């Protein structure tokens, strides 16, 4: 029976709620009275920032005064970019695609038009932008929007060919409408198609050009409400652009032509150009090309205008990449892009459309990249992109996140990474330079590491809610690459991406890095600041293929085991297994692959740049025609010089200093004679597993980003539908038991131990924790000469579900990290003092308590997919137990430092994020944050210290969240500001003669024309106004001072006006109902007037 510790309750350290954990019977009462300073009020969950390239972009806009770039996506997301480090993410509630964006230039506001026919006004004057107003069209589909500079009237074109006008301040429709039949009148017998373009004449605001898809363009006079001219061309129109003087405009067409029109000559175009068409000699029309999707026409004071267009290539250029064409005078530059072009914008010196434009750059939004081209330099070089938009350069397969790492790490990685940068970029400053950085006080270093499908590993500086790439490591360099599909070795176990990274283990103190790839390979790297050439890559090959019926007759050349060791015996050091530097055997005579690895390590010298350099490659080999199983767990310890990895067959311990295999055991052998499971022997051929195992690449998943499934534990892909129970009965006679987690520690391996000894704890997919003792030779030269003795020492504990995390606490409840070595330069002279100084190990167990009795104790935390237990050592009594989830299972669990204490953080497959106190396992936070929608989240979710966590929310974006109350409270300060007060440039001077004789820009009183007094009210059924949540909340984050006061006053007036209009509507409805009531009453009176009382 469970008993509660009354003193702990009185101390207020245990929650009273029913699911709270309880001390287990058999433990002494005083053994675990550890004060826990961490409380539930220290936790709060919120999103912080989103980094990376906007996934599936659909539209773009730029504010030329504020210098802010906005990108909309197909899922309704909005990403705003200012100077490097100033980024913002917003989301439209509906999730509909963003079809167009328009800035209210220098006003700190943005209009977005969505595919669900809604228009939204965003307030950018606050750190977290919010929607002020929305307008939902009911009867018409929106196809194009145009907001003239310094105007509050937004033109909205529709699929029916009509144009409606919206007041941006109040977000109400004007009564002024341009109907398609009035616009074209008798010029065409058929419907002109949807509106594809609207813009006003740069020199006359009263003239509006309207482009219809069918090829008709109309110049509309707003005052007289009729068309001045109509221009007809027999090819569909994709876009229209004005010359700044307002006398000419240019159209791009579906046959790859550009037509230039003089506004007063509607009969035929002044010029027709086919930029990529071959001109026939006999004067015939050039052959048609692909559609020109967009054209921009930009003028310069000194020199020829620029015509910039996307598309329009000849149909015979098969396989040619998408292009942007820049035509300047007689020169035509064709700039090839890596991905299809979504949109492009030309950045100009002036926001005024009626002045010389002076273009200086082109921003090109591609499907998977953002490119900015420098127009002012010869050869049109691109700008070096300072945003972290290359996360998806190759699909991300796994992540690690380390907060509060050693302070010298980021400078070291930056110094080696800066040498990898490409040359040939524009020498100018990045042109998107708006906004200001946040004033955050958070100063600890943070690093995110991403592993990719092409075998690359990227290190990112993630400090202070920014993200910047530091260094990129290409692990595929150590292998021979097949030049063609025919050359692919038959030993490969995956069809694509054989170098994909599946697991990473990193020691920040020593900078040692270990990666496991999908081809059952492990690579160990050391960090060095010096370049070296490795003549021969060190290689170990391991036979880790264990079948139960092999016990009696082990395969020749494999690992020979005398008998399964019992927990009490310590076998001699296991150093057998091939340690060749090149593969010694290949396919045997009968064609069965045996003793061959999946990939071939290169045998030529390898030049290794400063940074991470290969120390050792370990490969699992085929055994009698059976492919090696993919690696499911990995750990490195720099203090012991050991790497351990496991899969569904067993585990191997490698000494990377002596380059030897110390242990190569199946899971059954780890148990010894105490195996609790009645396993069925299984033949190597009968039920061969798919080679994918943990990473079902052969299963034909179409998208590259989802190829590598969860590398965190075995069979995780199928786990959504089946029970995760791991009792003995549910083993289904399956002989395999995967190794799922490791922990190196200095602990009490047996109940009788009185001293701490090095050990390796091993967790399995059936919920068992086993121990392996490590007997280390003395440090220094002896470490390289004497063998490390490893011996399995039996089962320690069992939990429900697969083991996913282990950790150790000292007697005071402080975290005991694994022992580690400090970094030293490996390529320094052997007798250098630096090496000896660096080799000093970090102290393993430092207890602040003076009580000798307490110093003899440790606590081990073991967390599985279902529950967590805290074990007192050396007694091995379970003192706390908590069932984390009954109906779901834990995908990721981490033990983290959070403010004043440590806690266990868990992310479950049902979307819950939880934190539990340590060692008491009290629930402190449980939030239903995010249901697991795809395997990417399971594969990339990480918690780290100081309340930080992250995951990949799309194939191209990292979402960072915090579970710390402190970070949530300080987030507002840390976020950058998008809007900064900037003077609008002066309008261009009209000049004396233009002012005297006319010809300058004509202004228009739009208020008089479109306001209620001039145009009347619009039909209420056409669109519905929805006030946004940003109306009142937005003001909280708005700037203080007169601007803020004015904005608040304006919003208050808006709200008052809104309330008044609601009252007016209600009054009208009441009057209508009163009127109908009086009519009914009058009719009744007439009916009943002549009737006597008895006739009723």
PDB file of C-alpha atoms in Angstrom, residues 349-437:
ATOM      1  CA  UNK A 349      14.194  54.806 -54.602  1.00  0.00           C
ATOM      2  CA  UNK A 350      10.829  56.588 -54.524  1.00  0.00           C
ATOM      3  CA  UNK A 351       7.378  55.539 -53.278  1.00  0.00           C
ATOM      4  CA  UNK A 352       5.758  58.040 -55.687  1.00  0.00           C
ATOM      5  CA  UNK A 353       4.513  56.393 -58.910  1.00  0.00           C
ATOM      6  CA  UNK A 354       4.722  59.687 -60.871  1.00  0.00           C
ATOM      7  CA  UNK A 355       8.482  60.180 -60.416  1.00  0.00           C
ATOM      8  CA  UNK A 356      11.502  58.514 -62.051  1.00  0.00           C
ATOM      9  CA  UNK A 357      11.533  55.137 -60.318  1.00  0.00           C
ATOM     10  CA  UNK A 358      15.313  54.573 -60.068  1.00  0.00           C
ATOM     11  CA  UNK A 359      15.164  50.788 -59.475  1.00  0.00           C
ATOM     12  CA  UNK A 360      18.078  49.385 -57.460  1.00  0.00           C
ATOM     13  CA  UNK A 361      17.118  45.748 -56.665  1.00  0.00           C
ATOM     14  CA  UNK A 362      14.653  42.988 -57.502  1.00  0.00           C
ATOM     15  CA  UNK A 363      13.240  40.734 -54.781  1.00  0.00           C
ATOM     16  CA  UNK A 364      12.351  37.350 -56.286  1.00  0.00           C
ATOM     17  CA  UNK A 365      10.146  35.039 -54.255  1.00  0.00           C
ATOM     18  CA  UNK A 366      10.696  31.433 -55.327  1.00  0.00           C
ATOM     19  CA  UNK A 367       8.826  28.337 -54.170  1.00  0.00           C
ATOM     20  CA  UNK A 368      11.656  27.448 -51.791  1.00  0.00           C
ATOM     21  CA  UNK A 369      13.943  30.491 -51.640  1.00  0.00           C
ATOM     22  CA  UNK A 370      14.119  34.281 -51.522  1.00  0.00           C
ATOM     23  CA  UNK A 371      16.623  35.950 -53.858  1.00  0.00           C
ATOM     24  CA  UNK A 372      17.468  39.669 -54.050  1.00  0.00           C
ATOM     25  CA  UNK A 373      19.254  40.859 -57.205  1.00  0.00           C
ATOM     26  CA  UNK A 374      21.424  43.987 -57.302  1.00  0.00           C
ATOM     27  CA  UNK A 375      20.432  45.952 -60.436  1.00  0.00           C
ATOM     28  CA  UNK A 376      23.128  48.606 -59.972  1.00  0.00           C
ATOM     29  CA  UNK A 377      26.133  46.296 -60.390  1.00  0.00           C
ATOM     30  CA  UNK A 378      27.354  44.703 -63.616  1.00  0.00           C
ATOM     31  CA  UNK A 379      26.324  41.073 -63.998  1.00  0.00           C
ATOM     32  CA  UNK A 380      23.410  41.557 -61.562  1.00  0.00           C
ATOM     33  CA  UNK A 381      24.949  39.766 -58.544  1.00  0.00           C
ATOM     34  CA  UNK A 382      22.670  38.615 -55.736  1.00  0.00           C
ATOM     35  CA  UNK A 383      22.773  39.935 -52.178  1.00  0.00           C
ATOM     36  CA  UNK A 384      23.928  37.568 -49.438  1.00  0.00           C
ATOM     37  CA  UNK A 385      20.720  36.618 -47.635  1.00  0.00           C
ATOM     38  CA  UNK A 386      21.084  37.303 -43.889  1.00  0.00           C
ATOM     39  CA  UNK A 387      17.882  35.471 -42.867  1.00  0.00           C
ATOM     40  CA  UNK A 388      17.949  31.806 -41.792  1.00  0.00           C
ATOM     41  CA  UNK A 389      16.055  30.621 -44.879  1.00  0.00           C
ATOM     42  CA  UNK A 390      18.191  27.565 -45.716  1.00  0.00           C
ATOM     43  CA  UNK A 391      16.913  25.187 -43.012  1.00  0.00           C
ATOM     44  CA  UNK A 392      15.307  23.067 -45.753  1.00  0.00           C
ATOM     45  CA  UNK A 393      18.261  23.133 -48.183  1.00  0.00           C
ATOM     46  CA  UNK A 394      18.071  19.372 -47.672  1.00  0.00           C
ATOM     47  CA  UNK A 395      15.066  17.977 -45.727  1.00  0.00           C
ATOM     48  CA  UNK A 396      15.597  18.017 -41.947  1.00  0.00           C
ATOM     49  CA  UNK A 397      15.615  14.496 -40.479  1.00  0.00           C
ATOM     50  CA  UNK A 398      16.494  15.208 -36.809  1.00  0.00           C
ATOM     51  CA  UNK A 399      17.271  18.087 -34.415  1.00  0.00           C
ATOM     52  CA  UNK A 400      19.023  18.819 -31.143  1.00  0.00           C
ATOM     53  CA  UNK A 401      18.678  22.024 -29.089  1.00  0.00           C
ATOM     54  CA  UNK A 402      21.189  23.099 -26.415  1.00  0.00           C
ATOM     55  CA  UNK A 403      20.585  26.212 -24.299  1.00  0.00           C
ATOM     56  CA  UNK A 404      23.167  27.597 -21.867  1.00  0.00           C
ATOM     57  CA  UNK A 405      26.075  25.873 -23.618  1.00  0.00           C
ATOM     58  CA  UNK A 406      29.755  26.878 -23.034  1.00  0.00           C
ATOM     59  CA  UNK A 407      30.310  30.525 -24.002  1.00  0.00           C
ATOM     60  CA  UNK A 408      33.295  29.828 -26.271  1.00  0.00           C
ATOM     61  CA  UNK A 409      31.342  27.430 -28.506  1.00  0.00           C
ATOM     62  CA  UNK A 410      29.501  29.907 -30.741  1.00  0.00           C
ATOM     63  CA  UNK A 411      32.649  31.988 -31.526  1.00  0.00           C
ATOM     64  CA  UNK A 412      34.566  28.761 -32.286  1.00  0.00           C
ATOM     65  CA  UNK A 413      31.880  27.448 -34.659  1.00  0.00           C
ATOM     66  CA  UNK A 414      31.481  30.879 -36.276  1.00  0.00           C
ATOM     67  CA  UNK A 415      35.221  31.186 -36.927  1.00  0.00           C
ATOM     68  CA  UNK A 416      35.374  27.853 -38.802  1.00  0.00           C
ATOM     69  CA  UNK A 417      32.000  28.429 -40.490  1.00  0.00           C
ATOM     70  CA  UNK A 418      32.899  31.881 -41.827  1.00  0.00           C
ATOM     71  CA  UNK A 419      35.473  30.230 -44.124  1.00  0.00           C
ATOM     72  CA  UNK A 420      32.719  28.219 -45.814  1.00  0.00           C
ATOM     73  CA  UNK A 421      30.910  31.286 -47.174  1.00  0.00           C
ATOM     74  CA  UNK A 422      30.424  31.643 -50.913  1.00  0.00           C
ATOM     75  CA  UNK A 423      32.044  34.497 -52.830  1.00  0.00           C
ATOM     76  CA  UNK A 424      30.648  36.784 -55.542  1.00  0.00           C
ATOM     77  CA  UNK A 425      27.811  38.432 -53.606  1.00  0.00           C
ATOM     78  CA  UNK A 426      26.843  42.085 -54.037  1.00  0.00           C
ATOM     79  CA  UNK A 427      28.962  44.367 -51.863  1.00  0.00           C
ATOM     80  CA  UNK A 428      25.960  46.494 -50.877  1.00  0.00           C
ATOM     81  CA  UNK A 429      23.945  46.346 -47.671  1.00  0.00           C
ATOM     82  CA  UNK A 430      20.890  44.070 -47.586  1.00  0.00           C
ATOM     83  CA  UNK A 431      18.038  46.337 -48.825  1.00  0.00           C
ATOM     84  CA  UNK A 432      15.313  45.084 -46.437  1.00  0.00           C
ATOM     85  CA  UNK A 433      16.475  47.080 -43.425  1.00  0.00           C
ATOM     86  CA  UNK A 434      13.387  48.244 -41.496  1.00  0.00           C
ATOM     87  CA  UNK A 435      12.405  47.766 -37.873  1.00  0.00           C
ATOM     88  CA  UNK A 436      14.435  47.656 -34.680  1.00  0.00           C
ATOM     89  CA  UNK A 437      15.818  44.823 -32.571  1.00  0.00           C
TER      90      UNK A 437
END
